[in-house]
């Protein structure tokens, strides 16, 4: 359980609207951080103390009551209330207006196809990669250009951090306990990007996945660390995309041979090349689907000959179909860079898209096609 601090010197329990979480008296914000660190209630970084006043502001911003059940973790049936989400969002450093996005992320994570329990407990060490689409990106100041996958926006950083704090405190996903990651990766602190919908001609990711035009939405995928790539030496779309496909082939060989949802983050310089040639996201997906594949025999070249057996001629694709590939437009205006973000473990965890409704409790998950 995520504990909340109380603004009052003495917490009261007779108020029917009081928060359900246990409260703690501390002298100041520094003492609150020490309390949280000592009890393992954070991710190792400092937190914003979740006072009752702040938690209520966050609930009000999303027009939800603290006792409202946002989602239920499908394996252990853990109920996640709006109060717990608000506490985690405050701790992460969010602003109240980020709450509708955070609530949508939590609902997406709890769709069975996402596999939240497995992705949280696995030795593979995945993180929730979050893509935000629609008008809310600009309304809350999300970043989709310079340093798109890193430290250029409070909204990106804190929205991406919130699920980890929720997993640690509500689902018991602390390292060494439920979380058995061998290595993990920095995305487990935060892993969130807004798609660049203004500086390209492609359809937004959410629109491709069934969300109405102009509607804000989140797409969440349990993912490994990003693999940055570079190609500044061609204007041929096929040569350019071959670099992305080669990065995916490397992941098939060195990490997992099983097909699933991959993300490619396409920087503006690469997008301009592709769009000038008339390539749509559909064209990109179809080309990469054909090129991102290996034979099992190739495992011998990376020290995995023991698992080739008599199946060396078997062909393994990174994607089950072209629709497995999520094409995301993001990145600064210069530099021939992109990234491949691989899945945790094939179809055992699929990307989920959820719309962000004006009253957040009402949106529905959209499963992977």
CSV table of C-alpha atoms in Angstrom, one decimal:
chain,number,residue,atom,x,y,z
A,1,UNK,CA,0.0,0.0,0.0
A,2,UNK,CA,1.2,3.5,-0.8
A,3,UNK,CA,1.0,5.5,2.5
A,4,UNK,CA,-0.1,9.1,2.5
A,5,UNK,CA,1.0,11.9,4.8
A,6,UNK,CA,-1.6,14.0,6.6
A,7,UNK,CA,-1.6,17.8,6.6
A,8,UNK,CA,-3.1,17.8,10.1
A,9,UNK,CA,-1.2,17.1,13.2
A,10,UNK,CA,-3.8,14.4,14.1
A,11,UNK,CA,-5.3,12.3,11.4
A,12,UNK,CA,-9.1,11.8,11.8
A,13,UNK,CA,-11.0,8.7,10.7
A,14,UNK,CA,-14.6,9.9,11.3
A,15,UNK,CA,-14.8,11.9,8.1
A,16,UNK,CA,-16.6,9.7,5.5
A,17,UNK,CA,-14.6,11.4,2.7
A,18,UNK,CA,-11.3,10.8,4.4
A,19,UNK,CA,-8.6,9.0,2.4
A,20,UNK,CA,-8.3,5.3,3.1
A,21,UNK,CA,-4.5,5.2,3.2
A,22,UNK,CA,-2.6,5.2,6.4
A,23,UNK,CA,-1.2,8.6,7.3
A,24,UNK,CA,2.2,9.5,8.9
A,25,UNK,CA,3.3,12.6,10.8
A,26,UNK,CA,6.6,14.0,9.7
A,27,UNK,CA,8.4,17.3,10.4
A,28,UNK,CA,9.1,18.4,6.8
A,29,UNK,CA,9.6,17.2,3.2
A,30,UNK,CA,13.1,16.0,3.9
A,31,UNK,CA,11.8,13.8,6.7
A,32,UNK,CA,9.1,12.5,4.4
A,33,UNK,CA,11.7,11.5,1.9
A,34,UNK,CA,13.7,9.7,4.5
A,35,UNK,CA,10.6,7.8,5.7
A,36,UNK,CA,9.8,6.7,2.2
A,37,UNK,CA,13.4,5.7,1.4
A,38,UNK,CA,13.8,3.8,4.7
A,39,UNK,CA,10.6,1.8,4.0
A,40,UNK,CA,11.3,1.0,0.3
A,41,UNK,CA,8.3,3.0,-0.8
A,42,UNK,CA,10.1,4.8,-3.6
A,43,UNK,CA,12.3,4.0,-6.6
A,44,UNK,CA,15.4,5.4,-5.0
A,45,UNK,CA,14.8,9.0,-6.2
A,46,UNK,CA,13.3,11.7,-4.0
A,47,UNK,CA,9.5,12.0,-3.9
A,48,UNK,CA,7.0,14.8,-3.5
A,49,UNK,CA,5.2,14.1,-0.1
A,50,UNK,CA,1.6,13.1,-1.0
A,51,UNK,CA,-0.3,15.2,1.5
A,52,UNK,CA,-4.0,14.7,1.8
A,53,UNK,CA,-4.5,18.2,0.2
A,54,UNK,CA,-2.5,17.3,-2.8
A,55,UNK,CA,-4.1,13.9,-3.3
A,56,UNK,CA,-7.5,15.4,-3.2
A,57,UNK,CA,-6.4,18.0,-5.8
A,58,UNK,CA,-5.3,15.2,-8.1
A,59,UNK,CA,-8.6,13.3,-7.6
A,60,UNK,CA,-10.6,16.4,-8.3
A,61,UNK,CA,-8.6,17.1,-11.5
A,62,UNK,CA,-9.7,13.7,-12.9
A,63,UNK,CA,-13.2,13.9,-11.5
A,64,UNK,CA,-12.9,10.7,-9.7
A,65,UNK,CA,-13.5,9.6,-6.0
A,66,UNK,CA,-10.6,8.1,-4.1
A,67,UNK,CA,-12.5,4.8,-3.6
A,68,UNK,CA,-13.2,4.4,-7.4
A,69,UNK,CA,-11.6,1.2,-8.7
A,70,UNK,CA,-9.5,2.3,-11.7
A,71,UNK,CA,-8.4,-1.3,-12.6
A,72,UNK,CA,-7.8,-4.8,-11.2
A,73,UNK,CA,-4.5,-6.6,-11.8
A,74,UNK,CA,-5.8,-9.7,-13.5
A,75,UNK,CA,-3.6,-12.4,-12.0
A,76,UNK,CA,-3.6,-11.7,-8.3
A,77,UNK,CA,-6.8,-9.6,-8.5
A,78,UNK,CA,-5.3,-6.6,-6.8
A,79,UNK,CA,-7.7,-3.7,-6.9
A,80,UNK,CA,-6.1,-0.3,-7.8
A,81,UNK,CA,-8.1,2.6,-6.5
A,82,UNK,CA,-8.0,6.2,-7.8
A,83,UNK,CA,-6.6,7.2,-4.4
A,84,UNK,CA,-3.6,5.0,-4.8
A,85,UNK,CA,-3.0,6.2,-8.3
A,86,UNK,CA,-3.2,9.8,-7.1
A,87,UNK,CA,-0.7,9.2,-4.3
A,88,UNK,CA,1.8,7.6,-6.8
A,89,UNK,CA,1.3,10.5,-9.2
A,90,UNK,CA,2.0,13.1,-6.5
A,91,UNK,CA,5.0,11.1,-5.4
A,92,UNK,CA,6.3,11.0,-8.9
A,93,UNK,CA,6.2,14.8,-9.2
A,94,UNK,CA,3.1,15.0,-11.6
A,95,UNK,CA,0.8,18.0,-11.8
A,96,UNK,CA,-2.9,17.4,-11.2
A,97,UNK,CA,-3.8,17.9,-14.9
A,98,UNK,CA,-1.7,14.8,-15.7
A,99,UNK,CA,-4.1,12.5,-13.8
A,100,UNK,CA,-6.3,11.6,-16.8
A,101,UNK,CA,-3.2,10.4,-18.7
A,102,UNK,CA,-1.9,8.4,-15.6
A,103,UNK,CA,-5.3,6.8,-15.1
A,104,UNK,CA,-5.5,5.7,-18.7
A,105,UNK,CA,-2.0,4.2,-18.4
A,106,UNK,CA,-3.0,2.2,-15.3
A,107,UNK,CA,-6.1,0.8,-17.1
A,108,UNK,CA,-4.0,-0.2,-20.1
A,109,UNK,CA,-1.5,-2.0,-17.9
A,110,UNK,CA,-4.3,-4.1,-16.3
A,111,UNK,CA,-5.8,-5.4,-19.6
A,112,UNK,CA,-5.0,-9.1,-19.5
A,113,UNK,CA,-3.1,-9.1,-22.8
A,114,UNK,CA,-0.6,-6.7,-21.4
A,115,UNK,CA,0.5,-9.3,-18.8
A,116,UNK,CA,1.3,-7.0,-16.0
A,117,UNK,CA,2.1,-9.7,-13.4
A,118,UNK,CA,4.5,-11.5,-15.7
A,119,UNK,CA,6.2,-8.3,-16.9
A,120,UNK,CA,6.6,-7.1,-13.3
A,121,UNK,CA,8.0,-10.4,-12.0
A,122,UNK,CA,10.1,-11.6,-14.8
A,123,UNK,CA,13.9,-11.8,-14.7
A,124,UNK,CA,13.8,-10.1,-18.2
A,125,UNK,CA,13.4,-6.7,-16.6
A,126,UNK,CA,10.9,-4.8,-18.8
A,127,UNK,CA,9.5,-1.4,-18.3
A,128,UNK,CA,6.2,0.2,-19.3
A,129,UNK,CA,6.9,2.2,-22.5
A,130,UNK,CA,4.2,4.8,-22.9
A,131,UNK,CA,3.2,6.7,-26.0
A,132,UNK,CA,0.8,9.6,-25.7
A,133,UNK,CA,-1.3,10.9,-28.6
A,134,UNK,CA,-3.8,13.7,-29.1
A,135,UNK,CA,-4.5,17.2,-27.9
A,136,UNK,CA,-3.6,16.5,-24.3
A,137,UNK,CA,0.1,16.2,-25.2
A,138,UNK,CA,0.3,20.0,-25.8
A,139,UNK,CA,-2.2,20.9,-23.1
A,140,UNK,CA,0.1,19.5,-20.4
A,141,UNK,CA,3.4,20.4,-22.0
A,142,UNK,CA,4.6,17.0,-23.2
A,143,UNK,CA,7.8,16.7,-25.3
A,144,UNK,CA,8.0,15.0,-28.6
A,145,UNK,CA,11.1,16.5,-30.2
A,146,UNK,CA,14.5,17.3,-28.7
A,147,UNK,CA,15.7,14.5,-26.3
A,148,UNK,CA,12.4,12.8,-26.9
A,149,UNK,CA,13.2,9.6,-24.9
A,150,UNK,CA,15.0,11.4,-22.1
A,151,UNK,CA,14.9,14.5,-19.8
A,152,UNK,CA,13.2,17.3,-21.7
A,153,UNK,CA,9.8,17.4,-20.1
A,154,UNK,CA,8.4,17.2,-16.6
A,155,UNK,CA,5.1,15.7,-17.9
A,156,UNK,CA,6.9,12.9,-19.8
A,157,UNK,CA,9.2,12.1,-16.9
A,158,UNK,CA,6.7,12.1,-14.1
A,159,UNK,CA,3.9,10.3,-16.0
A,160,UNK,CA,6.4,7.6,-16.9
A,161,UNK,CA,7.6,7.4,-13.3
A,162,UNK,CA,4.1,6.9,-11.8
A,163,UNK,CA,3.5,3.3,-12.9
A,164,UNK,CA,6.7,2.2,-11.3
A,165,UNK,CA,5.8,3.7,-7.9
A,166,UNK,CA,2.4,2.1,-8.2
A,167,UNK,CA,3.8,-1.3,-9.0
A,168,UNK,CA,6.3,-1.1,-6.1
A,169,UNK,CA,3.7,0.0,-3.5
A,170,UNK,CA,0.3,-1.4,-4.6
A,171,UNK,CA,1.4,-4.6,-6.4
A,172,UNK,CA,4.5,-5.4,-4.3
A,173,UNK,CA,6.8,-5.1,-7.3
A,174,UNK,CA,9.9,-4.1,-5.3
A,175,UNK,CA,13.3,-5.3,-6.6
A,176,UNK,CA,14.3,-8.6,-5.0
A,177,UNK,CA,10.7,-9.4,-4.0
A,178,UNK,CA,8.1,-9.7,-6.8
A,179,UNK,CA,10.4,-7.9,-9.2
A,180,UNK,CA,13.1,-10.5,-10.0
A,181,UNK,CA,14.8,-8.5,-12.8
A,182,UNK,CA,18.3,-9.7,-13.4
A,183,UNK,CA,19.5,-6.3,-14.8
A,184,UNK,CA,16.5,-4.1,-15.5
A,185,UNK,CA,17.1,-0.9,-17.5
A,186,UNK,CA,16.8,2.8,-17.0
A,187,UNK,CA,13.3,2.8,-18.5
A,188,UNK,CA,12.2,1.4,-15.2
A,189,UNK,CA,12.6,4.9,-13.8
A,190,UNK,CA,10.5,6.5,-16.6
A,191,UNK,CA,9.8,5.6,-20.2
A,192,UNK,CA,7.3,7.9,-21.8
A,193,UNK,CA,7.1,9.9,-25.0
A,194,UNK,CA,4.6,12.1,-26.8
A,195,UNK,CA,4.3,11.4,-30.5
A,196,UNK,CA,5.2,14.3,-32.8
A,197,UNK,CA,1.9,14.8,-34.6
A,198,UNK,CA,2.7,18.3,-35.9
A,199,UNK,CA,5.8,17.9,-38.0
A,200,UNK,CA,4.9,14.9,-40.1
A,201,UNK,CA,2.2,13.7,-42.5
A,202,UNK,CA,1.7,10.3,-40.9
A,203,UNK,CA,-1.4,9.3,-38.9
A,204,UNK,CA,-0.8,9.3,-35.2
A,205,UNK,CA,-0.2,5.9,-33.5
A,206,UNK,CA,-3.5,6.0,-31.6
A,207,UNK,CA,-5.5,6.8,-34.7
A,208,UNK,CA,-4.0,3.7,-36.4
A,209,UNK,CA,-5.1,1.6,-33.5
A,210,UNK,CA,-8.7,2.6,-33.7
A,211,UNK,CA,-9.0,5.8,-31.6
A,212,UNK,CA,-11.1,8.6,-33.2
A,213,UNK,CA,-9.3,11.6,-34.8
A,214,UNK,CA,-8.7,14.3,-32.3
A,215,UNK,CA,-9.1,12.0,-29.3
A,216,UNK,CA,-6.3,11.8,-26.8
A,217,UNK,CA,-5.0,8.3,-25.9
A,218,UNK,CA,-2.1,6.3,-24.5
A,219,UNK,CA,-0.4,3.2,-25.8
A,220,UNK,CA,1.5,1.1,-23.3
A,221,UNK,CA,4.0,-1.7,-24.1
A,222,UNK,CA,6.2,-3.8,-21.8
A,223,UNK,CA,9.5,-3.2,-23.4
A,224,UNK,CA,13.2,-3.6,-23.2
A,225,UNK,CA,15.7,-0.8,-23.4
A,226,UNK,CA,15.9,1.4,-26.6
A,227,UNK,CA,18.5,0.5,-29.2
A,228,UNK,CA,19.6,3.8,-30.8
A,229,UNK,CA,20.6,3.6,-34.5
A,230,UNK,CA,22.0,6.0,-37.1
A,231,UNK,CA,22.0,6.2,-40.8
A,232,UNK,CA,22.9,9.6,-42.4
A,233,UNK,CA,24.2,8.3,-45.7
A,234,UNK,CA,21.1,7.5,-47.8
A,235,UNK,CA,17.9,9.0,-49.2
A,236,UNK,CA,16.6,5.6,-50.2
A,237,UNK,CA,13.7,4.5,-47.9
A,238,UNK,CA,14.6,0.9,-48.3
A,239,UNK,CA,18.2,1.4,-47.3
A,240,UNK,CA,17.1,3.6,-44.4
A,241,UNK,CA,14.6,1.0,-43.1
A,242,UNK,CA,17.1,-1.7,-43.5
A,243,UNK,CA,19.0,-0.2,-40.6
A,244,UNK,CA,15.9,-0.5,-38.4
A,245,UNK,CA,15.4,-4.1,-39.6
A,246,UNK,CA,19.0,-4.9,-38.9
A,247,UNK,CA,18.7,-3.6,-35.4
A,248,UNK,CA,15.6,-5.8,-34.9
A,249,UNK,CA,17.5,-8.8,-36.4
A,250,UNK,CA,20.2,-8.3,-33.8
A,251,UNK,CA,17.7,-8.4,-31.0
A,252,UNK,CA,16.3,-11.7,-32.5
A,253,UNK,CA,19.8,-13.1,-32.3
A,254,UNK,CA,21.1,-11.7,-29.0
A,255,UNK,CA,18.0,-11.5,-26.9
A,256,UNK,CA,14.7,-13.2,-28.0
A,257,UNK,CA,13.8,-15.0,-31.2
A,258,UNK,CA,10.1,-14.8,-30.5
A,259,UNK,CA,7.9,-12.4,-32.5
A,260,UNK,CA,5.8,-9.7,-30.9
A,261,UNK,CA,5.2,-5.9,-30.7
A,262,UNK,CA,8.2,-3.9,-31.6
A,263,UNK,CA,8.4,-0.1,-31.6
A,264,UNK,CA,10.4,2.0,-34.0
A,265,UNK,CA,10.9,5.7,-33.0
A,266,UNK,CA,11.6,7.6,-36.2
A,267,UNK,CA,13.4,10.9,-35.9
A,268,UNK,CA,12.4,13.8,-38.1
A,269,UNK,CA,15.3,13.5,-40.5
A,270,UNK,CA,14.4,9.9,-41.3
A,271,UNK,CA,10.7,10.8,-41.4
A,272,UNK,CA,11.4,13.5,-44.0
A,273,UNK,CA,13.2,11.0,-46.2
A,274,UNK,CA,10.4,8.5,-46.0
A,275,UNK,CA,7.6,10.9,-46.4
A,276,UNK,CA,9.2,12.7,-49.3
A,277,UNK,CA,9.2,9.3,-51.1
A,278,UNK,CA,5.5,8.9,-50.3
A,279,UNK,CA,6.0,6.1,-47.7
A,280,UNK,CA,3.2,5.7,-45.2
A,281,UNK,CA,3.4,4.0,-41.8
A,282,UNK,CA,1.7,1.0,-43.4
A,283,UNK,CA,4.5,0.9,-46.1
A,284,UNK,CA,7.1,1.1,-43.3
A,285,UNK,CA,5.5,-1.8,-41.4
A,286,UNK,CA,5.2,-4.0,-44.4
A,287,UNK,CA,8.9,-3.5,-45.4
A,288,UNK,CA,10.2,-4.1,-41.9
A,289,UNK,CA,8.1,-7.2,-41.5
A,290,UNK,CA,9.7,-8.7,-44.6
A,291,UNK,CA,13.2,-7.7,-43.6
A,292,UNK,CA,13.3,-8.3,-39.8
A,293,UNK,CA,13.8,-12.0,-39.8
A,294,UNK,CA,16.6,-14.5,-39.2
A,295,UNK,CA,17.2,-18.3,-39.6
A,296,UNK,CA,17.7,-20.3,-36.5
A,297,UNK,CA,21.1,-21.3,-37.8
A,298,UNK,CA,22.3,-17.7,-37.4
A,299,UNK,CA,22.2,-18.3,-33.6
A,300,UNK,CA,25.5,-20.1,-34.0
A,301,UNK,CA,27.1,-16.7,-34.9
A,302,UNK,CA,26.3,-15.3,-31.5
A,303,UNK,CA,27.3,-18.2,-29.3
A,304,UNK,CA,23.9,-19.9,-29.2
A,305,UNK,CA,24.7,-22.9,-31.3
A,306,UNK,CA,23.4,-25.3,-28.6
A,307,UNK,CA,19.8,-24.3,-29.3
A,308,UNK,CA,19.9,-24.6,-33.1
A,309,UNK,CA,19.6,-28.4,-33.2
A,310,UNK,CA,18.1,-29.7,-36.4
A,311,UNK,CA,16.1,-26.6,-37.0
A,312,UNK,CA,18.7,-24.4,-38.6
A,313,UNK,CA,16.6,-23.6,-41.7
A,314,UNK,CA,13.6,-22.4,-39.6
A,315,UNK,CA,12.8,-18.7,-40.3
A,316,UNK,CA,11.9,-16.5,-37.3
A,317,UNK,CA,10.3,-13.1,-37.8
A,318,UNK,CA,10.4,-10.2,-35.4
A,319,UNK,CA,6.8,-9.4,-36.2
A,320,UNK,CA,3.9,-11.9,-36.5
A,321,UNK,CA,2.3,-9.5,-39.0
A,322,UNK,CA,3.1,-6.0,-40.1
A,323,UNK,CA,0.6,-4.6,-37.6
A,324,UNK,CA,2.8,-5.8,-34.7
A,325,UNK,CA,5.1,-2.9,-35.5
A,326,UNK,CA,4.3,0.4,-33.7
A,327,UNK,CA,5.7,3.3,-35.7
A,328,UNK,CA,6.2,6.4,-33.5
A,329,UNK,CA,7.3,9.8,-34.9
A,330,UNK,CA,9.5,11.6,-32.3
A,331,UNK,CA,12.8,13.3,-32.0
A,332,UNK,CA,14.7,16.5,-32.7
A,333,UNK,CA,14.9,18.2,-36.1
A,334,UNK,CA,18.5,17.2,-37.0
A,335,UNK,CA,20.5,14.0,-37.0
A,336,UNK,CA,19.9,10.7,-38.8
A,337,UNK,CA,18.8,8.9,-35.7
A,338,UNK,CA,16.1,6.5,-34.7
A,339,UNK,CA,15.5,3.8,-32.2
A,340,UNK,CA,14.1,0.3,-31.9
A,341,UNK,CA,12.3,-0.6,-28.7
A,342,UNK,CA,11.9,-4.4,-28.4
A,343,UNK,CA,9.2,-6.3,-26.6
A,344,UNK,CA,9.5,-8.1,-23.3
A,345,UNK,CA,8.4,-11.6,-24.4
A,346,UNK,CA,6.5,-11.9,-27.7
A,347,UNK,CA,2.8,-12.3,-27.5
A,348,UNK,CA,2.9,-13.0,-23.8
A,349,UNK,CA,2.6,-9.2,-23.4
A,350,UNK,CA,1.0,-7.1,-26.1
A,351,UNK,CA,0.7,-3.3,-26.6
A,352,UNK,CA,-2.6,-1.9,-25.4
A,353,UNK,CA,-4.2,1.5,-26.4
A,354,UNK,CA,-6.6,3.3,-24.2
A,355,UNK,CA,-8.5,6.5,-24.9
A,356,UNK,CA,-8.4,9.4,-22.4
A,357,UNK,CA,-11.9,10.5,-21.7
A,358,UNK,CA,-13.0,13.8,-20.1
A,359,UNK,CA,-14.0,11.8,-17.1
A,360,UNK,CA,-11.1,9.3,-17.0
A,361,UNK,CA,-13.0,6.5,-15.4
A,362,UNK,CA,-15.0,6.0,-18.6
A,363,UNK,CA,-12.5,5.1,-21.3
A,364,UNK,CA,-12.2,1.6,-22.8
A,365,UNK,CA,-9.0,-0.4,-23.6
A,366,UNK,CA,-8.3,-1.1,-27.2
A,367,UNK,CA,-6.4,-4.4,-27.6
A,368,UNK,CA,-3.7,-5.1,-30.2
A,369,UNK,CA,-5.2,-6.0,-33.6
